[in-house]
Amino acid sequence: MSPTTIIEHLVLFRVRDSTDPSKIDTMVSSHRLLSSLDQIPHLAACHIHRRRSPAADFTHFLHIRFFS
């Protein structure tokens, strides 16, 4: 049996303050639906609660691990 390769993918989003909160919830929920795919052993999608650097003004992230 050959070893399985895991690919990590991280996406950072910046959502405008004026964005309707229901649209943000829909975006995050849609990302979470990807976890139903067999090739995705890990998925996290959520709001970034604490930002340490004002230069990194991202508000949300999506972190996925894929089987190759």
Tab-separated table of C-alpha atoms in Angstrom:
chain	number	residue	atom	x	y	z
A	1	MET	CA	0.000	0.000	0.000
A	2	SER	CA	1.441	3.368	-0.999
A	3	PRO	CA	1.521	6.261	1.464
A	4	THR	CA	-1.184	8.869	1.106
A	5	THR	CA	-0.128	12.414	0.370
A	6	ILE	CA	-2.021	15.198	2.096
A	7	ILE	CA	-2.287	18.602	0.460
A	8	GLU	CA	-3.066	21.582	2.694
A	9	HIS	CA	-4.903	24.574	1.296
A	10	LEU	CA	-5.493	27.793	3.232
A	11	VAL	CA	-7.558	30.669	1.857
A	12	LEU	CA	-7.923	33.991	3.643
A	13	PHE	CA	-10.856	36.278	2.895
A	14	ARG	CA	-11.520	39.922	3.587
A	15	VAL	CA	-15.242	40.654	3.854
A	16	ARG	CA	-16.329	44.278	3.718
A	17	ASP	CA	-17.935	45.725	6.837
A	18	SER	CA	-20.987	46.646	4.749
A	19	THR	CA	-21.640	43.031	3.692
A	20	ASP	CA	-24.997	41.635	4.760
A	21	PRO	CA	-24.354	39.156	7.630
A	22	SER	CA	-26.687	36.601	6.025
A	23	LYS	CA	-24.463	36.547	2.928
A	24	ILE	CA	-21.415	35.926	5.111
A	25	ASP	CA	-23.207	33.067	6.888
A	26	THR	CA	-24.148	31.590	3.504
A	27	MET	CA	-20.524	31.808	2.329
A	28	VAL	CA	-19.194	30.027	5.419
A	29	SER	CA	-21.945	27.381	5.298
A	30	SER	CA	-21.246	26.737	1.624
A	31	HIS	CA	-17.568	26.216	2.335
A	32	ARG	CA	-18.399	23.784	5.135
A	33	LEU	CA	-20.479	21.681	2.717
A	34	LEU	CA	-17.226	20.686	1.002
A	35	SER	CA	-16.460	18.456	3.985
A	36	SER	CA	-18.949	15.925	2.582
A	37	LEU	CA	-16.483	15.064	-0.201
A	38	ASP	CA	-14.554	11.829	0.398
A	39	GLN	CA	-11.233	13.419	-0.593
A	40	ILE	CA	-11.409	15.982	2.242
A	41	PRO	CA	-10.438	14.566	5.659
A	42	HIS	CA	-10.364	18.014	7.328
A	43	LEU	CA	-12.126	21.312	6.719
A	44	ALA	CA	-12.442	24.443	8.835
A	45	ALA	CA	-14.218	27.605	7.717
A	46	CYS	CA	-14.971	30.466	10.056
A	47	HIS	CA	-14.566	34.054	11.152
A	48	ILE	CA	-11.136	35.187	12.378
A	49	HIS	CA	-11.829	36.423	15.899
A	50	ARG	CA	-8.481	37.972	16.717
A	51	ARG	CA	-6.133	39.702	14.328
A	52	ARG	CA	-2.609	40.349	15.528
A	53	SER	CA	-1.481	42.550	12.661
A	54	PRO	CA	-3.428	45.405	11.083
A	55	ALA	CA	-1.613	44.637	7.804
A	56	ALA	CA	-3.335	41.241	7.704
A	57	ASP	CA	-6.868	42.573	7.577
A	58	PHE	CA	-8.524	39.241	6.779
A	59	THR	CA	-11.877	38.444	8.332
A	60	HIS	CA	-12.471	34.764	7.450
A	61	PHE	CA	-10.506	31.672	6.535
A	62	LEU	CA	-10.942	28.326	4.872
A	63	HIS	CA	-8.508	25.520	5.734
A	64	ILE	CA	-8.779	22.228	3.860
A	65	ARG	CA	-6.716	19.052	3.759
A	66	PHE	CA	-7.064	16.966	0.611
A	67	PHE	CA	-6.004	13.409	-0.085
A	68	SER	CA	-3.954	13.362	-3.268
